[in-house]
Coordinates of C-alpha atoms in Angstrom, one line a residue:
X1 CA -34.2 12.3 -12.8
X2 CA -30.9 12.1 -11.2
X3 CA -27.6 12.5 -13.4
X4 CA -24.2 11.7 -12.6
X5 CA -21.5 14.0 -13.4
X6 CA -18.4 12.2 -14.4
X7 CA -15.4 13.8 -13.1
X8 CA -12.7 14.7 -15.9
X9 CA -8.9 14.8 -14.4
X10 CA -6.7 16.9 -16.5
X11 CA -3.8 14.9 -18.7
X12 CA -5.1 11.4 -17.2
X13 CA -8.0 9.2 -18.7
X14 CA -9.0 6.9 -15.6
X15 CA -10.0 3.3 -16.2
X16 CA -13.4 2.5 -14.9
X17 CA -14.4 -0.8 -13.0
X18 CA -17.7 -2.1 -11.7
X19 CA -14.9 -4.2 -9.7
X20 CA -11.4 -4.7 -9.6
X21 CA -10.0 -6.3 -12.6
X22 CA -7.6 -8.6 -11.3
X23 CA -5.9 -7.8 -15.1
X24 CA -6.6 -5.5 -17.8
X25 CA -4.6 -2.4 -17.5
X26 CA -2.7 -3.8 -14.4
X27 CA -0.5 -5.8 -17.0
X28 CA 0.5 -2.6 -18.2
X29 CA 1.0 -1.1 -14.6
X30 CA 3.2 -4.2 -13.6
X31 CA 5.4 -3.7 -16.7
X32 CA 5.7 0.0 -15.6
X33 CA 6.7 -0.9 -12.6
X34 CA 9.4 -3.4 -13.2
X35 CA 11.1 -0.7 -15.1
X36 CA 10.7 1.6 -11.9
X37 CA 11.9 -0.8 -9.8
X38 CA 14.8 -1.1 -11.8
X39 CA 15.7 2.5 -12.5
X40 CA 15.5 3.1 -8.4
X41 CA 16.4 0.8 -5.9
X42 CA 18.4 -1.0 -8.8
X43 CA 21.1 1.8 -9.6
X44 CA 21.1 2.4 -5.2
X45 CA 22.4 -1.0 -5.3
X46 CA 24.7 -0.6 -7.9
X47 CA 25.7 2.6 -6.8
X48 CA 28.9 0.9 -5.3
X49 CA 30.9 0.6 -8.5
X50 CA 31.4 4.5 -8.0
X51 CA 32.8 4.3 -4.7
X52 CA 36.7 3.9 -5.7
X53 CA 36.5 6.6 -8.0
X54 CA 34.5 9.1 -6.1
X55 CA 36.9 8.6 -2.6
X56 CA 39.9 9.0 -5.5
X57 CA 38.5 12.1 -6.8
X58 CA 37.3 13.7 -3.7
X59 CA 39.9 12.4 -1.4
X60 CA 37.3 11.1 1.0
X61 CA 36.9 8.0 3.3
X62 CA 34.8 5.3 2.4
X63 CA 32.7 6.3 5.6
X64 CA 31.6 9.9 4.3
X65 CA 31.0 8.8 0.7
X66 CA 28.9 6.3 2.4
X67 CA 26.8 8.8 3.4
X68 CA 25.5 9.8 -0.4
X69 CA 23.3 6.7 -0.8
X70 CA 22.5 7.2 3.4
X71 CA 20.9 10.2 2.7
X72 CA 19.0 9.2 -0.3
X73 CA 18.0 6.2 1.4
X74 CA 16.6 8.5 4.4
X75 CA 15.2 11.0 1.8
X76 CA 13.1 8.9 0.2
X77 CA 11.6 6.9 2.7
X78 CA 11.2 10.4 5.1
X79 CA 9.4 11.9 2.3
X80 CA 7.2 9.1 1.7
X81 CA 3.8 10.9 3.3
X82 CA 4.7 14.0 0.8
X83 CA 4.4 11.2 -2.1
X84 CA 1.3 10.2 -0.4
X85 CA -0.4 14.0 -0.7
X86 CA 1.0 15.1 -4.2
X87 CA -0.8 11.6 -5.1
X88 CA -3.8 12.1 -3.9
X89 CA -4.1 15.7 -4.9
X90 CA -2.7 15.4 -8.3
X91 CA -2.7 11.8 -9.5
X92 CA -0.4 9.0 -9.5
X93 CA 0.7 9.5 -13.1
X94 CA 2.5 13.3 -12.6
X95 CA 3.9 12.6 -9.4
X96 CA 5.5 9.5 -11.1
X97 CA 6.5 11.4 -13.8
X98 CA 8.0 14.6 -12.0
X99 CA 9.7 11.9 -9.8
X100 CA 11.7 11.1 -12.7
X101 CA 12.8 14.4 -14.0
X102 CA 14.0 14.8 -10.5
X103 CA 16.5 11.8 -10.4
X104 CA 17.6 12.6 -13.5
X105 CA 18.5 16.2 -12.9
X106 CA 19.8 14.8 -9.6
X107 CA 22.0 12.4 -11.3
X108 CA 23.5 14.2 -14.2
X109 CA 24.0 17.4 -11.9
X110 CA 26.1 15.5 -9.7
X111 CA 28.1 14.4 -12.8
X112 CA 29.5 17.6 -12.5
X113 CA 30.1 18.0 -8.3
X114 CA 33.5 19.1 -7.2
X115 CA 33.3 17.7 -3.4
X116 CA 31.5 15.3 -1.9
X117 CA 28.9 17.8 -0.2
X118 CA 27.7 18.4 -3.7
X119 CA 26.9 14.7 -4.2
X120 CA 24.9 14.9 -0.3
X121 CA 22.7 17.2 -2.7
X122 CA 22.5 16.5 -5.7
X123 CA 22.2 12.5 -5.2
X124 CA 21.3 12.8 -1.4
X125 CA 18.4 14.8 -1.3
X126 CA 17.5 15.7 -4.9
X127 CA 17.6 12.2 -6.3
X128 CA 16.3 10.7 -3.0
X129 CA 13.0 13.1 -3.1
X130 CA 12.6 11.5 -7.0
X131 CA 13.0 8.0 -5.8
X132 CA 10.2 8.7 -3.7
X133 CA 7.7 10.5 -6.1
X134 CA 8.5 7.5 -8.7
X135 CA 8.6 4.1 -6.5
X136 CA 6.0 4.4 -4.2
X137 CA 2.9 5.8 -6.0
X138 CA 3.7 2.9 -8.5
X139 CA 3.4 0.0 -6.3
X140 CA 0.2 2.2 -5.0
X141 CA -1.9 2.0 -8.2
X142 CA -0.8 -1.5 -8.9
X143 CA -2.1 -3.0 -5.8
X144 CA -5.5 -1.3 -7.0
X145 CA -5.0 -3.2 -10.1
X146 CA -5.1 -6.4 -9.1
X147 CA -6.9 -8.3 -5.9
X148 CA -6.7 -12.2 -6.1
X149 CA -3.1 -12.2 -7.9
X150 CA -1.7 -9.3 -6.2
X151 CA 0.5 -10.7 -4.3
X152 CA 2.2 -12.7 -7.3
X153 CA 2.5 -9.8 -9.9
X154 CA 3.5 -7.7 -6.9
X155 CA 6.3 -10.1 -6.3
X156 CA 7.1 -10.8 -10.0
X157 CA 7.3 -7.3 -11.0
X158 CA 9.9 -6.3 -8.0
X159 CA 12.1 -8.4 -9.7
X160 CA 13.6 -5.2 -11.8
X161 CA 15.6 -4.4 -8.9
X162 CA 17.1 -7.8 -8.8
X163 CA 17.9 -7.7 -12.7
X164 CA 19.2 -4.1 -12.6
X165 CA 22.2 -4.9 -10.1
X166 CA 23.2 -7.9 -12.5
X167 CA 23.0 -6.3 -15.8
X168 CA 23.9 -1.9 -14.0
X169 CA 26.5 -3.1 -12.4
X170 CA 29.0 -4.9 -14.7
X171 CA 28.1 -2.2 -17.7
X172 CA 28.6 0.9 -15.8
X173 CA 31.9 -0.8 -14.8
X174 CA 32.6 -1.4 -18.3
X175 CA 31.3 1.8 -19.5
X176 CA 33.7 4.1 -16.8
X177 CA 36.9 2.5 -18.5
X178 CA 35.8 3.4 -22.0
X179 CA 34.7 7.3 -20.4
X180 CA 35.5 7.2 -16.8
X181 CA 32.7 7.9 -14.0
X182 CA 31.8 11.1 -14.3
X183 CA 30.4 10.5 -17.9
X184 CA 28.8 7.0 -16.8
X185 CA 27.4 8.6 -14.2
X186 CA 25.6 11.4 -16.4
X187 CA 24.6 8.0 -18.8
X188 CA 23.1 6.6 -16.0
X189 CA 21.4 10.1 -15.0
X190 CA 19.8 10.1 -18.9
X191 CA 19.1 6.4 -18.8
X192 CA 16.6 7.5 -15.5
X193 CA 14.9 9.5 -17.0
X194 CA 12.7 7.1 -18.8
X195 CA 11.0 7.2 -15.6
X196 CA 9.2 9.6 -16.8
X197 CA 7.8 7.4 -19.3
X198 CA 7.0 4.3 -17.3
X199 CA 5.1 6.8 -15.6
X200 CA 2.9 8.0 -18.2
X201 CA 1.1 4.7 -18.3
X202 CA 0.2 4.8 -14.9
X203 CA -3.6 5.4 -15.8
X204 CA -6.2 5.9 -12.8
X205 CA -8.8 3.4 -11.9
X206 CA -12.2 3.7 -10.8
X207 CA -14.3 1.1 -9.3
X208 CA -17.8 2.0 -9.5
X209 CA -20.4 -0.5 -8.2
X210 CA -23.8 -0.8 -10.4
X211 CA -26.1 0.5 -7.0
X212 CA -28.9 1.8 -8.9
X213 CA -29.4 -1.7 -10.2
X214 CA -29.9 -2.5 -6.2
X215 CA -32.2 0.4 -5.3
X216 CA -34.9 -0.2 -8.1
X217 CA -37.8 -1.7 -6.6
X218 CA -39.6 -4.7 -8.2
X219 CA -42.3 -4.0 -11.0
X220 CA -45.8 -4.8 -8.8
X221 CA -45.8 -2.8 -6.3
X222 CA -45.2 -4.3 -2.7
X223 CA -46.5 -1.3 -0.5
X224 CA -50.1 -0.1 -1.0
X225 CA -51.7 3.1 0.2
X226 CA -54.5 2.8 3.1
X227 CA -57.2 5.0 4.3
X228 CA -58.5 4.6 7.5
X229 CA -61.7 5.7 8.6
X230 CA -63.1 6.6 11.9
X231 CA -66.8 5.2 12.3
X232 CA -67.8 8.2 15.2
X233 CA -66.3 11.2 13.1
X234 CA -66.2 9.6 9.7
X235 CA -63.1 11.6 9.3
X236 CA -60.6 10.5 7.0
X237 CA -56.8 10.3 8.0
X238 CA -55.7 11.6 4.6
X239 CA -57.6 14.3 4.2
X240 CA -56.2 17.7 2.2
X241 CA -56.7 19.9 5.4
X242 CA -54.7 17.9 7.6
X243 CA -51.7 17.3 4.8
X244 CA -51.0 13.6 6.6
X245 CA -50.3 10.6 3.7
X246 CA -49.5 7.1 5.3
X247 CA -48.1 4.1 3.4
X248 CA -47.4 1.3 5.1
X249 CA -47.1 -2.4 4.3
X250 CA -50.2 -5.1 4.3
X251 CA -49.2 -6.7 6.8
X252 CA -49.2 -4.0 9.4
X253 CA -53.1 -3.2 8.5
X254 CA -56.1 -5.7 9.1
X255 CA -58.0 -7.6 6.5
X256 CA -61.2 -5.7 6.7
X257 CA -59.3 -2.3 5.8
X258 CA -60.0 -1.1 2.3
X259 CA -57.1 -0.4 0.5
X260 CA -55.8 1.2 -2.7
X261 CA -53.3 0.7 -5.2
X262 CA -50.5 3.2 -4.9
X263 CA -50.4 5.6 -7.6
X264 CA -47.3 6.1 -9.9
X265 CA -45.8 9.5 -8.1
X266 CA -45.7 8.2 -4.5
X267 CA -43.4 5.3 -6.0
X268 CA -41.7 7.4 -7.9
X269 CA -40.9 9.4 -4.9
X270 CA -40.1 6.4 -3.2
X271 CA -37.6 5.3 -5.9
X272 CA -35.8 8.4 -5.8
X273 CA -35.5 8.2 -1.5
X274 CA -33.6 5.0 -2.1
X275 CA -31.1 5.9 -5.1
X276 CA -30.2 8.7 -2.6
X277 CA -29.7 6.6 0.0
X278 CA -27.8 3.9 -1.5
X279 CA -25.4 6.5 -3.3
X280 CA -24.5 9.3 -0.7
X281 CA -22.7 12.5 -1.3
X282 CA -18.3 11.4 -1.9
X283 CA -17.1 12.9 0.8
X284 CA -14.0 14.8 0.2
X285 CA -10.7 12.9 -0.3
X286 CA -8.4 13.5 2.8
X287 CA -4.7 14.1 1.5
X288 CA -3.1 11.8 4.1
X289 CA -5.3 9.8 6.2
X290 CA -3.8 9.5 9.7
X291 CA -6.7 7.8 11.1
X292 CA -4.5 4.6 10.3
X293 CA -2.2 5.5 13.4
X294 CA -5.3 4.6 15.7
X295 CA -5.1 1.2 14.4
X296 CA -2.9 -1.6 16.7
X297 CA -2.7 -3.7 13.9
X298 CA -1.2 -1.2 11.5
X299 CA 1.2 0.5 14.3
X300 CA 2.7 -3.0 14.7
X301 CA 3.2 -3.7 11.4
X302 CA 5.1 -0.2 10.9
X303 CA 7.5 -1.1 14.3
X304 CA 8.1 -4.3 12.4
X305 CA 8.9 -2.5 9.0
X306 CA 11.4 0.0 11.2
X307 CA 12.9 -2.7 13.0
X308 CA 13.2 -5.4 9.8
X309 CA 14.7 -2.1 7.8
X310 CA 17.8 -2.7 10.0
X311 CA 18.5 -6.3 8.2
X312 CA 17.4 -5.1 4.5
X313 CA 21.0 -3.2 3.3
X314 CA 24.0 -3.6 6.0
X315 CA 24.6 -7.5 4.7
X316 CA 24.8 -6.1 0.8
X317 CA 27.4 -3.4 2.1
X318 CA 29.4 -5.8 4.4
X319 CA 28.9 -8.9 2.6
X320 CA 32.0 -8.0 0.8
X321 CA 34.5 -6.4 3.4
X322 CA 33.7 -10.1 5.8
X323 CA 34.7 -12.0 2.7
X324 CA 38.3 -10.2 2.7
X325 CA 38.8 -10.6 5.8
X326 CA 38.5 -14.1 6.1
X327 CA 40.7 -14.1 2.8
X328 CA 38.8 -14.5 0.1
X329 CA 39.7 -13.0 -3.3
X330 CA 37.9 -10.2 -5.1
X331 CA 36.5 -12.1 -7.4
X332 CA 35.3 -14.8 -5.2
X333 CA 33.3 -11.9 -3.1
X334 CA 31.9 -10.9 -5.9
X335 CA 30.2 -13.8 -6.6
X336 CA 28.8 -14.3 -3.5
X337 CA 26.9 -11.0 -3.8
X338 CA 25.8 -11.8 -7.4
X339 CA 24.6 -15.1 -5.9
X340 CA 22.8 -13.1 -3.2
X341 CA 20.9 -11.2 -5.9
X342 CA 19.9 -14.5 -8.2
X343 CA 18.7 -16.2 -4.6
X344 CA 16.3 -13.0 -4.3
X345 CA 14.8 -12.8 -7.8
X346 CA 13.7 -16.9 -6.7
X347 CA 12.7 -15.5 -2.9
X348 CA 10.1 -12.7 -4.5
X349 CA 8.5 -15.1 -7.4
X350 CA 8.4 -18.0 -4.9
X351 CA 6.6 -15.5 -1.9
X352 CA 4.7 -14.3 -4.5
X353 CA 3.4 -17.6 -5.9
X354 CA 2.9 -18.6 -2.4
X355 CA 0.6 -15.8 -1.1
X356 CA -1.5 -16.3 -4.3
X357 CA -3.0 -19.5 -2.8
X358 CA -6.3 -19.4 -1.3
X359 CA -7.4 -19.7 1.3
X360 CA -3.9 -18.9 3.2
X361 CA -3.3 -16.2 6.1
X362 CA -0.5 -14.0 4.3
X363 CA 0.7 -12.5 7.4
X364 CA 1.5 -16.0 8.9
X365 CA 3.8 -16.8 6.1
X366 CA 5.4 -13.2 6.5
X367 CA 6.0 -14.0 9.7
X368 CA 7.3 -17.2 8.6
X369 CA 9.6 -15.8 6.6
X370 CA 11.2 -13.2 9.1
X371 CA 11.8 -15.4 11.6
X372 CA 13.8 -17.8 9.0
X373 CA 15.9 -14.7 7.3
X374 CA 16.8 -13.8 11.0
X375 CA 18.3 -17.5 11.6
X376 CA 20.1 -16.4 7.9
X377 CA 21.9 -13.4 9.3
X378 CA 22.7 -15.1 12.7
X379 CA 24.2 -17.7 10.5
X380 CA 27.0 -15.5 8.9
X381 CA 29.2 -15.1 11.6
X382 CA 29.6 -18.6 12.1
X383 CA 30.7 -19.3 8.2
X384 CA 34.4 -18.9 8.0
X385 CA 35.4 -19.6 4.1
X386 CA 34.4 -19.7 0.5
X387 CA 31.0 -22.2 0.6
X388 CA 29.9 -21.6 4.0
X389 CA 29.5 -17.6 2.9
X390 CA 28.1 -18.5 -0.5
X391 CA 25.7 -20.8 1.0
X392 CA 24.8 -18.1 3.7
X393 CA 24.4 -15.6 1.1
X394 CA 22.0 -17.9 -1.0
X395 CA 19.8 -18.8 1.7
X396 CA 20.0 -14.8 2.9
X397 CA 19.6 -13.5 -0.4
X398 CA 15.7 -16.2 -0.9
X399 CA 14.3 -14.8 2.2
X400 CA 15.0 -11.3 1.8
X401 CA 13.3 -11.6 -1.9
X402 CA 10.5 -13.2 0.4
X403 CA 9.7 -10.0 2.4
X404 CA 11.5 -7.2 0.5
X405 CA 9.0 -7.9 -2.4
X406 CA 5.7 -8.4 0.0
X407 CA 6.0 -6.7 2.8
X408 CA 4.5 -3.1 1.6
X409 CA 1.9 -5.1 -0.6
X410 CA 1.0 -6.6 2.6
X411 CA -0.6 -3.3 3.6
X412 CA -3.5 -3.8 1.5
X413 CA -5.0 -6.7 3.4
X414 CA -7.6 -6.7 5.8
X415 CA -5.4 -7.7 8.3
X416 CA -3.5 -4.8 8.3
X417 CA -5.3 -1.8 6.9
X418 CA -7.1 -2.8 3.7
X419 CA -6.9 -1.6 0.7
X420 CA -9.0 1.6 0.8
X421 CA -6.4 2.7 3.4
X422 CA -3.3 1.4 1.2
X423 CA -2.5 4.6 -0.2
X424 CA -2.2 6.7 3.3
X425 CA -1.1 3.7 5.0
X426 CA 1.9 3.2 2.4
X427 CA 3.3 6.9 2.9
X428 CA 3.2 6.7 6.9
X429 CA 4.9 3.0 7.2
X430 CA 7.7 3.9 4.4
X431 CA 8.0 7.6 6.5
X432 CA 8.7 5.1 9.9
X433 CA 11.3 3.2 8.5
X434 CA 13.2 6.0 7.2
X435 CA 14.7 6.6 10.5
X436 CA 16.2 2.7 10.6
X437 CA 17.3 3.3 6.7
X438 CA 19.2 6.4 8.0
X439 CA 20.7 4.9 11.0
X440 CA 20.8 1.1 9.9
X441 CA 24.4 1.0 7.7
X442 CA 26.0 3.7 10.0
X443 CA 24.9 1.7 13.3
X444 CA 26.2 -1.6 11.5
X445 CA 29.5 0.7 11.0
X446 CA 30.1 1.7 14.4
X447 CA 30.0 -2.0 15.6
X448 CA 32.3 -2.9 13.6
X449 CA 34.7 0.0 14.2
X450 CA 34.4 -0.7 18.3
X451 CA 34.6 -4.6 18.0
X452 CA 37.1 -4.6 14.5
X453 CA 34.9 -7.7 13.8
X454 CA 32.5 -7.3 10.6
X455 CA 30.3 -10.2 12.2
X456 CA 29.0 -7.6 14.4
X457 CA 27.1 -5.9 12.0
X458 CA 25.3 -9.4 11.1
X459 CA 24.6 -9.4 14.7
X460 CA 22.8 -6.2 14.6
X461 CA 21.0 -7.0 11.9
X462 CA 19.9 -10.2 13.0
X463 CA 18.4 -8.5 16.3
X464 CA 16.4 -5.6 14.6
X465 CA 14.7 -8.4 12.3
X466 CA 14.1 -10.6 15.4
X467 CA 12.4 -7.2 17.0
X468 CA 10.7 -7.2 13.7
X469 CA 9.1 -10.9 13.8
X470 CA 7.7 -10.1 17.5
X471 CA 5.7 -7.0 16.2
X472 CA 4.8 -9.2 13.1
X473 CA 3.1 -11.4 15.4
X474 CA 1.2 -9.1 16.9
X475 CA -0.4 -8.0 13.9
X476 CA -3.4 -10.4 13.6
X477 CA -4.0 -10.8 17.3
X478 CA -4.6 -7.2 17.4
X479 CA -6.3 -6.9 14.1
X480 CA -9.3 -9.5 15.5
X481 CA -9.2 -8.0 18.7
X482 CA -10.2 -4.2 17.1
X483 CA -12.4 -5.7 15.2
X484 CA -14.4 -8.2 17.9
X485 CA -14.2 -4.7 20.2
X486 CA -16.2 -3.0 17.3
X487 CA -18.7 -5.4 17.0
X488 CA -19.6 -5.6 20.8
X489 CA -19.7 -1.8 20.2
X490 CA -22.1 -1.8 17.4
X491 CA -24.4 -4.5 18.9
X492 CA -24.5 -1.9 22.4
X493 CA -25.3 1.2 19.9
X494 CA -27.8 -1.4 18.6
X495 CA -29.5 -2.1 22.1
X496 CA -29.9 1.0 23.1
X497 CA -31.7 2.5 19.7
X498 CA -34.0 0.0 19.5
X499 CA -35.7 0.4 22.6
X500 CA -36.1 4.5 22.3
X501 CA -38.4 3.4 19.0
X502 CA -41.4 5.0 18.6
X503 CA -44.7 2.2 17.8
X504 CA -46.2 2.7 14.5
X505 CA -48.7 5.5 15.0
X506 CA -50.9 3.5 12.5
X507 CA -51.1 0.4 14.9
X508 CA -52.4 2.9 18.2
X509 CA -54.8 4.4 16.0
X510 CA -56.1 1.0 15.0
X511 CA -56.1 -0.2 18.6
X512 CA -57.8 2.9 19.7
X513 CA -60.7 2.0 17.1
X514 CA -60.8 -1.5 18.4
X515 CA -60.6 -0.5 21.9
X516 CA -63.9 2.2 20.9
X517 CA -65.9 -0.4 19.6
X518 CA -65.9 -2.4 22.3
X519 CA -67.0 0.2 24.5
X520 CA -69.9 0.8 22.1
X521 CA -71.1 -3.0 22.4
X522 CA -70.8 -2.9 25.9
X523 CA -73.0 0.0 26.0

């Protein structure tokens, strides 16, 4: 009898699946990760209240405290294939969870910092490696969760980000004139680390297909046992000095043989061959899969991400700085980048909603939707007061919710890498567009230093994102071409085994015997 050993995973109890639920558990994930969402890229965004009062304190340029949330940015997407090994080695729930402890003790340490160096640490690089550890194992395990509706949840659940700049921003505003910042910014440190609990519900899955009920064979037995005879010798075939036992199938003996039924052990022995062979030995788990870089489909998709990375944050920091200097007031800039944010919460739902329907080719509307957020940013420049920036803003801020909320879900389709590769894949295409998060806003500034024109940096933008839709395109094309080049290769293997075949001993032993008798009448 064969037995199978379940394996226990300390501190974690791992949801098992004959197939992927689609629900369940996943409801719970999704919640989870709105709250992620939220606690990460939500406070990044926010994190610009605490400008003023940091370049006060410090006596710094705007330009060098800029640099705090550059280097977390660059942090956590650099670090992404680290979050991809401590994953797969020690689950998705502790990385999560020690992700957590480390942006809080990055935040509330930096509560205290006396120079802005301190906050490249504390913020930069400790805060930036939790980011890491907490968002992106996250959205891992909740595109296992959920197949036919993972585009939707995916999109819904994003959303946190999109709440957390409306409700972060005006509180922690509120919250430094009752304490000042260096206390709102140790609230916001303790407030983080509920991460840590979010992350506690993040509970394995297991999908494990029902194969043995595939392998049993059917009740009356299909194969029966022959013994041939030779009429000169009137030696047997099976015989206990020679060892040999044949089984074949009626249909490769003649009618006139006598045959057998086979006997319980032989079919026991059978049924055991085929359990093993449907159900081979798991091989063991590679930490970070790189195979994925051999794949044209996926290396265009991660030059897209790199170059599309360029648009995602340089309009949220300049948004602002272009609407004073065509003259509009503080307050009036202001709504135009809460406006941006309401737009995106609609762009995510509505991409999400969108990619749900069947059948539909996701990475064609991902496509679509790059090429019409580049027309967006080329559009800023030429808006030159109050409603032409607002409605820019709108339209900017519904396409980046579009592909900010689907374009690392995307990774689990076939036509990309599939979800068995998500994981590995996920870590290696966040890693690749850490280089355009670290040099995106700082590019954007130096255009705007050399031209003193703050449409520049729109124009920067909107040329990474149109790189971005060109590698996008390429995606699919290359995807069927890999796989068409497979198949040819399989059907050559194919060819070429089939003709090295050996006959079935059986059938020259019977045409020998015919062939014998024959010879015998003639004689």
């Amino acid at each position: 009898k064969m037995t199978v050993k379940a394996v226990k995973m300390p501190c974690t109890t791992p949801n098992v699946y004959t197939k992927v639920p689609d629900g369940g558990w996943g409801w719970t994930i999704a919640f989870a990760f709105f709250f992620v969402e939220a606690l990460t890229y939500g406070i990044i965004k926010s994190f610009g209240v605490f400008f003023n009062d940091l370049m006060e304190s410090f006596d710094e340029t705007n330009s060098r405290i800029s640099w705090i949330i550059s280097i977390c940015v660059f942090v956590q997407t650099f670090t992404a294939p680290l979050s991809t090994v401590l994953s797969n080695r020690f689950g998705h729930r502790f990385v999560v969870m020690a992700g957590g402890v480390l942006i809080s003790t990055g935040m509330v340490t930096a509560s205290f910092a006396r120079t802005v160096v301190d906050m490249y640490v504390t913020i930069g690089v400790i805060s930036g490696l939790g980011y890491c550890l907490s968002f992106l194992p996250t959205v891992t395990i909740l595109s296992q969760y959920f197949d036919k509706r993972r585009s939707l949840v995916t999109a819904v659940a994003s959303t946190g980000e999109c709440f957390a700049v409306f409700s972060f921003a005006p509180a922690i505003t509120a919250l430094k004139e009752q304490i000042g910042w260096r206390y709102s910014l140790l609230s916001v440190g303790v407030l983080q680390l509920s991460i840590v609990i979010c992350g506690s519900l993040l509970r394995p899955i297991i999908i494990k297909e029902q194969e043995e009920v595939k392998a049993q064979p059917p009740e009356e037995p299909t194969e029966t046992k022959y013994m041939l005879e030779n009429e000169q010798t009137r030696t047997s075939i099976e015989s206990i000095d020679s060892g040999v036992e044949i089984t074949t199938s009626p249909s490769n003996v003649p009618g006139n043989t006598k045959a057998e039924p086979k006997s319980e052990e032989p079919k026991e022995h059978v049924q055991i061959l085929v359990e093993n062979n449907s159900t081979p030995p798991e091989p063991k788990t590679k930490l970070l899969d790189f195979s994925v870089m051999r794949d044209y489909s996926f290396i265009c998709y991660a030059f897209f991400g790199l170059f599309a990375t360029l648009g995602f944050f340089a309009p949220s920091l300049y948004i602002i700085p272009l609407s004073l200097s065509l003259g509009i007031g503080k307050d009036h800039s202001a709504y135009i980048l809460s406006a941006m944010a309401i737009a995106e919460v609609f762009g995510r739902i509505s991409a999400g909603w969108v990619l749900n329907k069947k059948p539909i080719r996701k990475i064609y509307i991902e496509l679509i939707c790059v090429v019409l957020l580049s027309v967006a940013l080329f559009a800023f420049p030429f808006a030159s007061e109050f409603w032409g920036l607002m409605t820019c803003s709108i339209f900017f801020g519904f396409m980046l919710g579009t592909v900010a909320g689907t374009h690392i879900p995307l990774l689990a389709e076939d036509d990309v890498v599939g979800i068995a590769k998500m994981s590995s894949a996920a870590g290696v295409y966040v890693f690749i567009q850490s280089l355009a998060g670290l040099a995106g806003p700082p590019l954007a500034g130096v255009l705007v230093d050399t031209t003193q024109n703050y449409s520049s940096a729109f124009y920067s933008c909107a040329a990474g994102m149109v790189l971005g839709a060109v590698f996008l395109s390429l995606v699919r094309p290359c995807k069927a071409g890999l796989c068409h080049r497979q198949q040819q290769c399989a059907e050559e293997s194919t060819a070429e085994v089939v003709p090295d075949l050996p006959d079935d001993f059986i059938e020259m032993d019977i045409g020998k015997a015919e062939n014998s008798g024959k010879g015998s009448d003639g004689v």
